[in-house]
C-alpha positions as a LaTeX table, in Angstrom:
\begin{tabular}{lrrr}
\hline
Residue & $x$ (\AA) & $y$ (\AA) & $z$ (\AA) \\
\hline
Met1 & 0.02 & $-0.04$ & 0.00 \\
Ala2 & 1.19 & 3.49 & $-0.79$ \\
Ser3 & 1.14 & 6.14 & 1.88 \\
Ala4 & 1.60 & 9.83 & 2.48 \\
Arg5 & 5.29 & 9.01 & 2.73 \\
Ala6 & 5.39 & 7.95 & $-0.99$ \\
Pro7 & 7.71 & 10.44 & $-2.70$ \\
Phe8 & 5.57 & 12.07 & $-5.42$ \\
Ala9 & 2.83 & 14.65 & $-5.50$ \\
Asp10 & 0.10 & 15.27 & $-8.10$ \\
Leu11 & $-2.33$ & 18.10 & $-7.30$ \\
His12 & $-4.20$ & 18.27 & $-10.61$ \\
Val13 & $-6.06$ & 15.07 & $-11.53$ \\
His14 & $-9.49$ & 14.87 & $-13.17$ \\
Thr15 & $-12.23$ & 12.27 & $-12.83$ \\
Trp16 & $-15.34$ & 11.44 & $-14.83$ \\
Phe17 & $-17.19$ & 14.11 & $-12.79$ \\
Ser18 & $-15.72$ & 16.49 & $-15.36$ \\
Asp19 & $-14.02$ & 15.14 & $-18.48$ \\
Ser20 & $-11.69$ & 12.29 & $-17.52$ \\
Ser21 & $-12.27$ & 8.60 & $-18.08$ \\
Leu22 & $-11.25$ & 7.77 & $-14.54$ \\
Ser23 & $-13.66$ & 7.24 & $-11.72$ \\
Pro24 & $-12.52$ & 8.78 & $-8.37$ \\
Ala25 & $-11.57$ & 5.33 & $-7.15$ \\
Gln26 & $-9.57$ & 4.60 & $-10.27$ \\
Ala27 & $-7.76$ & 7.98 & $-9.91$ \\
Val28 & $-6.70$ & 6.98 & $-6.45$ \\
Glu29 & $-5.59$ & 3.52 & $-7.67$ \\
Glu30 & $-3.45$ & 5.20 & $-10.33$ \\
Ala31 & $-1.88$ & 7.48 & $-7.72$ \\
Val32 & $-0.95$ & 4.53 & $-5.52$ \\
Ala33 & 0.48 & 2.61 & $-8.58$ \\
His34 & 2.78 & 5.54 & $-9.47$ \\
Gly35 & 4.08 & 6.38 & $-6.05$ \\
Val36 & 1.99 & 9.48 & $-5.43$ \\
Gly37 & 1.68 & 10.23 & $-1.69$ \\
Val38 & 0.02 & 13.61 & $-1.95$ \\
Leu39 & $-3.02$ & 13.79 & $-4.21$ \\
Ala40 & $-5.60$ & 16.41 & $-5.23$ \\
Ile41 & $-8.61$ & 15.68 & $-7.44$ \\
Ala42 & $-9.38$ & 18.93 & $-9.24$ \\
Asp43 & $-12.42$ & 18.52 & $-11.53$ \\
His44 & $-13.70$ & 21.39 & $-13.64$ \\
Glu45 & $-16.34$ & 23.51 & $-11.93$ \\
Gly46 & $-17.07$ & 21.27 & $-8.97$ \\
Phe47 & $-15.93$ & 19.29 & $-5.92$ \\
Ser48 & $-18.01$ & 16.11 & $-6.45$ \\
Gly49 & $-15.08$ & 14.08 & $-7.78$ \\
Ser50 & $-12.80$ & 15.32 & $-4.96$ \\
Leu51 & $-15.36$ & 14.47 & $-2.23$ \\
Glu52 & $-15.92$ & 11.00 & $-3.65$ \\
Ala53 & $-12.19$ & 10.34 & $-3.98$ \\
Glu54 & $-11.24$ & 11.47 & $-0.51$ \\
Pro55 & $-12.24$ & 8.40 & 1.43 \\
Tyr56 & $-10.50$ & 6.14 & $-1.09$ \\
Ala57 & $-7.34$ & 8.20 & $-0.75$ \\
Arg58 & $-7.50$ & 8.24 & 3.06 \\
Ala59 & $-8.01$ & 4.50 & 3.10 \\
Ala60 & $-4.94$ & 4.04 & 0.90 \\
Gly61 & $-2.90$ & 6.19 & 3.31 \\
Leu62 & $-2.45$ & 9.21 & 0.98 \\
Ala63 & $-2.33$ & 12.84 & 1.98 \\
Phe64 & $-5.33$ & 14.37 & 0.25 \\
Ile65 & $-6.27$ & 17.90 & $-0.60$ \\
Arg66 & $-9.80$ & 18.85 & $-1.74$ \\
Ala67 & $-9.73$ & 20.84 & $-4.97$ \\
Ala68 & $-11.50$ & 22.07 & $-8.05$ \\
Glu69 & $-10.42$ & 23.75 & $-11.23$ \\
Leu70 & $-12.41$ & 26.87 & $-11.91$ \\
Glu71 & $-12.66$ & 29.10 & $-15.03$ \\
Cys72 & $-12.42$ & 32.84 & $-14.97$ \\
Thr73 & $-11.55$ & 35.69 & $-17.28$ \\
Trp74 & $-8.72$ & 38.26 & $-16.82$ \\
Glu75 & $-8.33$ & 41.07 & $-19.28$ \\
Asp76 & $-8.72$ & 39.30 & $-22.65$ \\
Lys77 & $-7.61$ & 35.88 & $-21.41$ \\
Gln78 & $-9.27$ & 32.79 & $-20.09$ \\
Leu79 & $-7.56$ & 31.40 & $-16.94$ \\
His80 & $-7.93$ & 28.22 & $-14.98$ \\
Ile81 & $-7.60$ & 28.64 & $-11.23$ \\
Leu82 & $-6.97$ & 25.62 & $-8.97$ \\
Cys83 & $-8.92$ & 26.09 & $-5.74$ \\
Tyr84 & $-7.35$ & 24.16 & $-2.88$ \\
Gly85 & $-8.53$ & 23.54 & 0.67 \\
Ala86 & $-11.77$ & 25.50 & 0.46 \\
Arg87 & $-14.99$ & 24.46 & 2.17 \\
Pro88 & $-16.44$ & 22.49 & $-0.70$ \\
Arg89 & $-20.07$ & 23.13 & 0.35 \\
Asp90 & $-19.62$ & 26.88 & 0.94 \\
Pro91 & $-22.81$ & 28.42 & $-0.55$ \\
Ala92 & $-21.12$ & 31.20 & $-2.56$ \\
Leu93 & $-18.38$ & 28.94 & $-3.91$ \\
Thr94 & $-20.79$ & 26.11 & $-4.95$ \\
Ala95 & $-23.15$ & 28.65 & $-6.58$ \\
Leu96 & $-20.28$ & 30.17 & $-8.61$ \\
Ala97 & $-19.03$ & 26.70 & $-9.61$ \\
Ala98 & $-22.54$ & 25.59 & $-10.55$ \\
Arg99 & $-23.02$ & 28.70 & $-12.72$ \\
Ser100 & $-19.78$ & 28.08 & $-14.47$ \\
Arg101 & $-20.79$ & 24.44 & $-15.08$ \\
Arg102 & $-23.98$ & 25.70 & $-16.73$ \\
Ile103 & $-21.99$ & 28.06 & $-18.89$ \\
Leu104 & $-19.78$ & 25.11 & $-20.04$ \\
Asp105 & $-22.91$ & 23.11 & $-20.89$ \\
Gln106 & $-24.48$ & 26.02 & $-22.71$ \\
Met107 & $-21.38$ & 26.32 & $-24.92$ \\
Ser108 & $-22.17$ & 22.91 & $-26.33$ \\
Asp109 & $-25.81$ & 23.92 & $-26.83$ \\
Arg110 & $-24.67$ & 26.95 & $-28.82$ \\
Leu111 & $-22.23$ & 24.83 & $-30.85$ \\
Ile112 & $-25.05$ & 22.46 & $-31.90$ \\
Glu113 & $-27.21$ & 25.43 & $-32.84$ \\
Asn114 & $-24.37$ & 27.04 & $-34.87$ \\
Met115 & $-23.62$ & 23.87 & $-36.73$ \\
Lys116 & $-27.17$ & 22.93 & $-37.68$ \\
Gly117 & $-27.12$ & 24.83 & $-40.96$ \\
Glu118 & $-24.13$ & 22.85 & $-42.16$ \\
Tyr119 & $-25.04$ & 19.59 & $-40.48$ \\
Pro120 & $-28.86$ & 19.24 & $-40.65$ \\
Ala121 & $-28.74$ & 15.86 & $-38.88$ \\
Leu122 & $-27.88$ & 17.71 & $-35.69$ \\
Ser123 & $-30.75$ & 18.56 & $-33.37$ \\
Leu124 & $-30.62$ & 20.52 & $-30.10$ \\
Glu125 & $-33.67$ & 18.62 & $-28.84$ \\
Glu126 & $-32.02$ & 15.29 & $-29.67$ \\
Tyr127 & $-28.80$ & 16.47 & $-28.09$ \\
Gln128 & $-30.57$ & 17.39 & $-24.83$ \\
Glu129 & $-31.83$ & 13.83 & $-24.55$ \\
Phe130 & $-28.54$ & 12.28 & $-25.52$ \\
Ser131 & $-26.51$ & 10.27 & $-23.00$ \\
Tyr132 & $-22.97$ & 8.86 & $-23.11$ \\
Asp133 & $-20.54$ & 6.59 & $-21.24$ \\
Arg134 & $-18.58$ & 8.71 & $-18.73$ \\
Ser135 & $-15.80$ & 6.11 & $-18.65$ \\
Leu136 & $-14.78$ & 7.17 & $-22.14$ \\
Gly137 & $-13.84$ & 10.65 & $-20.93$ \\
Gly138 & $-14.58$ & 13.89 & $-22.71$ \\
Trp139 & $-17.97$ & 15.60 & $-22.44$ \\
Lys140 & $-21.44$ & 15.33 & $-23.84$ \\
Gly141 & $-21.01$ & 17.66 & $-26.81$ \\
Leu142 & $-17.97$ & 15.74 & $-28.08$ \\
His143 & $-19.71$ & 12.40 & $-27.74$ \\
Tyr144 & $-22.80$ & 13.68 & $-29.61$ \\
Leu145 & $-20.78$ & 14.94 & $-32.54$ \\
Leu146 & $-18.97$ & 11.61 & $-32.70$ \\
Ala147 & $-22.20$ & 9.66 & $-32.49$ \\
Lys148 & $-23.64$ & 11.73 & $-35.40$ \\
Gly149 & $-20.60$ & 11.14 & $-37.55$ \\
Val150 & $-19.50$ & 14.81 & $-37.61$ \\
Thr151 & $-16.18$ & 13.80 & $-36.07$ \\
Gln152 & $-14.05$ & 10.68 & $-36.12$ \\
Thr153 & $-12.56$ & 11.07 & $-32.66$ \\
Leu154 & $-13.64$ & 12.78 & $-29.42$ \\
Arg155 & $-10.71$ & 15.21 & $-29.45$ \\
Gln156 & $-11.47$ & 16.25 & $-33.00$ \\
Gly157 & $-14.58$ & 17.97 & $-31.79$ \\
Met158 & $-12.71$ & 20.23 & $-29.40$ \\
Gly159 & $-11.53$ & 22.47 & $-32.17$ \\
Leu160 & $-15.04$ & 22.99 & $-33.55$ \\
Tyr161 & $-16.09$ & 25.28 & $-30.67$ \\
Ala162 & $-13.86$ & 28.16 & $-31.77$ \\
Ala163 & $-14.36$ & 27.35 & $-35.41$ \\
Tyr164 & $-18.09$ & 27.96 & $-35.00$ \\
Gly165 & $-17.76$ & 31.04 & $-32.83$ \\
Val166 & $-18.14$ & 29.49 & $-29.38$ \\
Thr167 & $-15.25$ & 30.71 & $-27.29$ \\
Tyr168 & $-14.37$ & 30.54 & $-23.58$ \\
Glu169 & $-13.43$ & 34.21 & $-23.51$ \\
Glu170 & $-16.97$ & 35.31 & $-24.52$ \\
Ala171 & $-18.92$ & 32.65 & $-22.69$ \\
Gly172 & $-19.59$ & 34.66 & $-19.56$ \\
Phe173 & $-17.36$ & 33.10 & $-16.93$ \\
Pro174 & $-16.73$ & 35.12 & $-13.74$ \\
Gly175 & $-13.95$ & 37.65 & $-13.67$ \\
Leu176 & $-10.71$ & 36.88 & $-11.83$ \\
Gly177 & $-11.45$ & 39.26 & $-8.97$ \\
Gln178 & $-14.83$ & 37.70 & $-8.20$ \\
Leu179 & $-13.41$ & 34.20 & $-8.30$ \\
Leu180 & $-10.44$ & 34.97 & $-6.03$ \\
Lys181 & $-12.76$ & 36.71 & $-3.54$ \\
Thr182 & $-15.11$ & 33.82 & $-3.45$ \\
Ile183 & $-12.33$ & 31.23 & $-2.98$ \\
Arg184 & $-10.77$ & 33.31 & $-0.18$ \\
Arg185 & $-14.03$ & 33.69 & 1.62 \\
Ala186 & $-14.55$ & 29.97 & 1.46 \\
Gly187 & $-11.22$ & 29.38 & 3.18 \\
Gly188 & $-9.43$ & 28.27 & 0.01 \\
Arg189 & $-6.16$ & 29.06 & $-1.71$ \\
Ala190 & $-6.01$ & 30.12 & $-5.35$ \\
Val191 & $-3.28$ & 28.69 & $-7.58$ \\
Leu192 & $-2.75$ & 29.51 & $-11.25$ \\
Ala193 & $-3.02$ & 26.32 & $-13.42$ \\
His194 & $-0.54$ & 25.67 & $-16.22$ \\
Pro195 & 0.53 & 29.32 & $-16.83$ \\
Gly196 & 3.07 & 28.41 & $-19.49$ \\
His197 & 0.28 & 26.71 & $-21.44$ \\
Ser198 & $-2.44$ & 29.29 & $-20.77$ \\
Leu199 & $-0.34$ & 32.49 & $-21.04$ \\
Gly200 & 2.43 & 31.30 & $-23.34$ \\
Gln201 & 6.09 & 30.54 & $-22.65$ \\
Glu202 & 7.81 & 31.82 & $-25.71$ \\
Asp203 & 8.66 & 35.09 & $-24.00$ \\
Leu204 & 9.57 & 34.24 & $-20.37$ \\
Gly205 & 9.87 & 37.88 & $-19.42$ \\
Ala206 & 6.30 & 38.55 & $-20.55$ \\
Leu207 & 5.07 & 35.42 & $-18.81$ \\
Glu208 & 6.77 & 36.52 & $-15.57$ \\
Arg209 & 5.24 & 39.98 & $-15.74$ \\
Gln210 & 1.76 & 38.47 & $-16.25$ \\
Val211 & 2.14 & 36.12 & $-13.31$ \\
Glu212 & 3.31 & 39.04 & $-11.17$ \\
Ala213 & 0.29 & 41.07 & $-12.16$ \\
Leu214 & $-1.92$ & 38.15 & $-11.09$ \\
Val215 & $-0.14$ & 37.92 & $-7.77$ \\
Glu216 & $-0.92$ & 41.57 & $-7.20$ \\
Arg217 & $-4.57$ & 40.73 & $-7.74$ \\
Gly218 & $-4.55$ & 38.03 & $-5.08$ \\
Leu219 & $-3.21$ & 34.84 & $-6.60$ \\
Glu220 & $-1.49$ & 32.72 & $-3.92$ \\
Gly221 & 0.42 & 30.12 & $-5.88$ \\
Val222 & 1.53 & 28.73 & $-9.20$ \\
Glu223 & 1.42 & 25.29 & $-10.81$ \\
Cys224 & 5.13 & 25.39 & $-11.62$ \\
His225 & 5.50 & 21.81 & $-12.59$ \\
Tyr226 & 3.31 & 20.83 & $-15.55$ \\
Pro227 & 3.88 & 18.41 & $-18.50$ \\
Leu228 & 3.84 & 21.17 & $-21.12$ \\
His229 & 6.21 & 23.50 & $-19.24$ \\
Gly230 & 9.75 & 23.64 & $-20.57$ \\
Pro231 & 12.60 & 23.57 & $-18.03$ \\
Asp232 & 13.23 & 27.28 & $-18.36$ \\
Thr233 & 9.59 & 28.02 & $-17.68$ \\
Thr234 & 9.52 & 25.82 & $-14.61$ \\
Ala235 & 12.75 & 27.34 & $-13.27$ \\
Met236 & 11.41 & 30.91 & $-13.74$ \\
Leu237 & 8.11 & 30.14 & $-12.08$ \\
Arg238 & 9.75 & 28.43 & $-9.12$ \\
Arg239 & 12.11 & 31.37 & $-8.64$ \\
Leu240 & 9.22 & 33.79 & $-8.67$ \\
Cys241 & 7.23 & 31.75 & $-6.18$ \\
Leu242 & 10.19 & 31.45 & $-3.80$ \\
Glu243 & 10.85 & 35.18 & $-4.03$ \\
Lys244 & 7.28 & 36.10 & $-3.23$ \\
Gly245 & 6.43 & 33.29 & $-0.78$ \\
Leu246 & 3.86 & 31.66 & $-3.01$ \\
Leu247 & 2.61 & 28.09 & $-3.08$ \\
Ile248 & 4.40 & 25.80 & $-5.52$ \\
Thr249 & 2.37 & 22.98 & $-6.91$ \\
Ala250 & 2.73 & 20.23 & $-9.50$ \\
Gly251 & $-0.01$ & 18.67 & $-11.65$ \\
Ser252 & $-0.24$ & 16.09 & $-14.35$ \\
Asp253 & $-3.66$ & 17.40 & $-15.53$ \\
Cys254 & $-4.47$ & 13.70 & $-16.05$ \\
His255 & $-7.74$ & 12.91 & $-17.89$ \\
Gly256 & $-7.27$ & 9.18 & $-18.10$ \\
Thr257 & $-7.57$ & 7.84 & $-21.65$ \\
Phe258 & $-9.04$ & 11.16 & $-22.82$ \\
Gly259 & $-5.72$ & 12.82 & $-22.17$ \\
Arg260 & $-2.04$ & 12.19 & $-22.81$ \\
Thr261 & $-0.63$ & 12.07 & $-19.26$ \\
Arg262 & $-0.76$ & 9.65 & $-16.37$ \\
Val263 & $-1.29$ & 10.40 & $-12.68$ \\
Gly264 & 2.02 & 11.50 & $-11.25$ \\
Glu265 & 3.32 & 12.13 & $-14.76$ \\
Met266 & 6.46 & 14.10 & $-13.89$ \\
Asp267 & 7.49 & 12.26 & $-10.71$ \\
Val268 & 7.81 & 15.55 & $-8.82$ \\
Glu269 & 8.83 & 14.91 & $-5.19$ \\
Arg270 & 6.71 & 16.60 & $-2.59$ \\
Asp271 & 9.79 & 18.19 & $-1.02$ \\
Met272 & 10.15 & 20.27 & $-4.21$ \\
Leu273 & 6.76 & 21.96 & $-3.50$ \\
Arg274 & 5.51 & 24.64 & $-1.13$ \\
Leu275 & 2.11 & 23.49 & 0.28 \\
Glu276 & 2.02 & 25.51 & 3.53 \\
Gly277 & $-1.47$ & 25.53 & 4.96 \\
Leu278 & $-2.78$ & 22.83 & 2.62 \\
Leu279 & $-1.69$ & 19.72 & 4.52 \\
\hline
\end{tabular}
């Protein structure tokens, strides 16, 4: 059996409560199999996966942090904020997450509507009655397009949203300030997910300035270790966090078979992180 003394940490794992193929129990099994001793389940727009996984993780002897990955807008960008350690049933936080979940679902509704002229076999009414197997990962809109023969793979459907004018930036997600305030009032800590992926890592100076601006707005940590971060990006983010006393986290962003990473992907040892107040 693994335990909290196992060397690695992964604080960004998804389950089928959002868009992964893994059940919460399977996510914990994967953590144990890959030497992860500190785990956080961080599903999109909700804590259900985290709450279901927690007893499995505790029974396996893992250190566990309740989490969710929440969407927000900042200037002209869409950001993902990892919320750690908040009260998962806090009324304001659950209401905000539920609203963002509805926005995500409505994006697929709009996509179906926008595509109907070119693909007359698509029907919003049919789509609303459509169901799919969560163990395959992805989300309802992707499965519907695949079932109707519009796409050949689930991931192929992801690019159709922007192609048909359905973008995250214009969907109506809460602003950064509102989200950070809500997380803080719920007793949580706000960590910027995959900044090198979201904000770009070609110009490290520009990335550093953007992260510093977010810290000034109330950000409390950065996911420095991420599969798509280059070594220079990781080093810069770690230095910035150490200088400013921020949380340092690591995440695989594992989505099971729907993604390209495994739980504990980078074998980051927990001693490399700063998790003060979370464990």
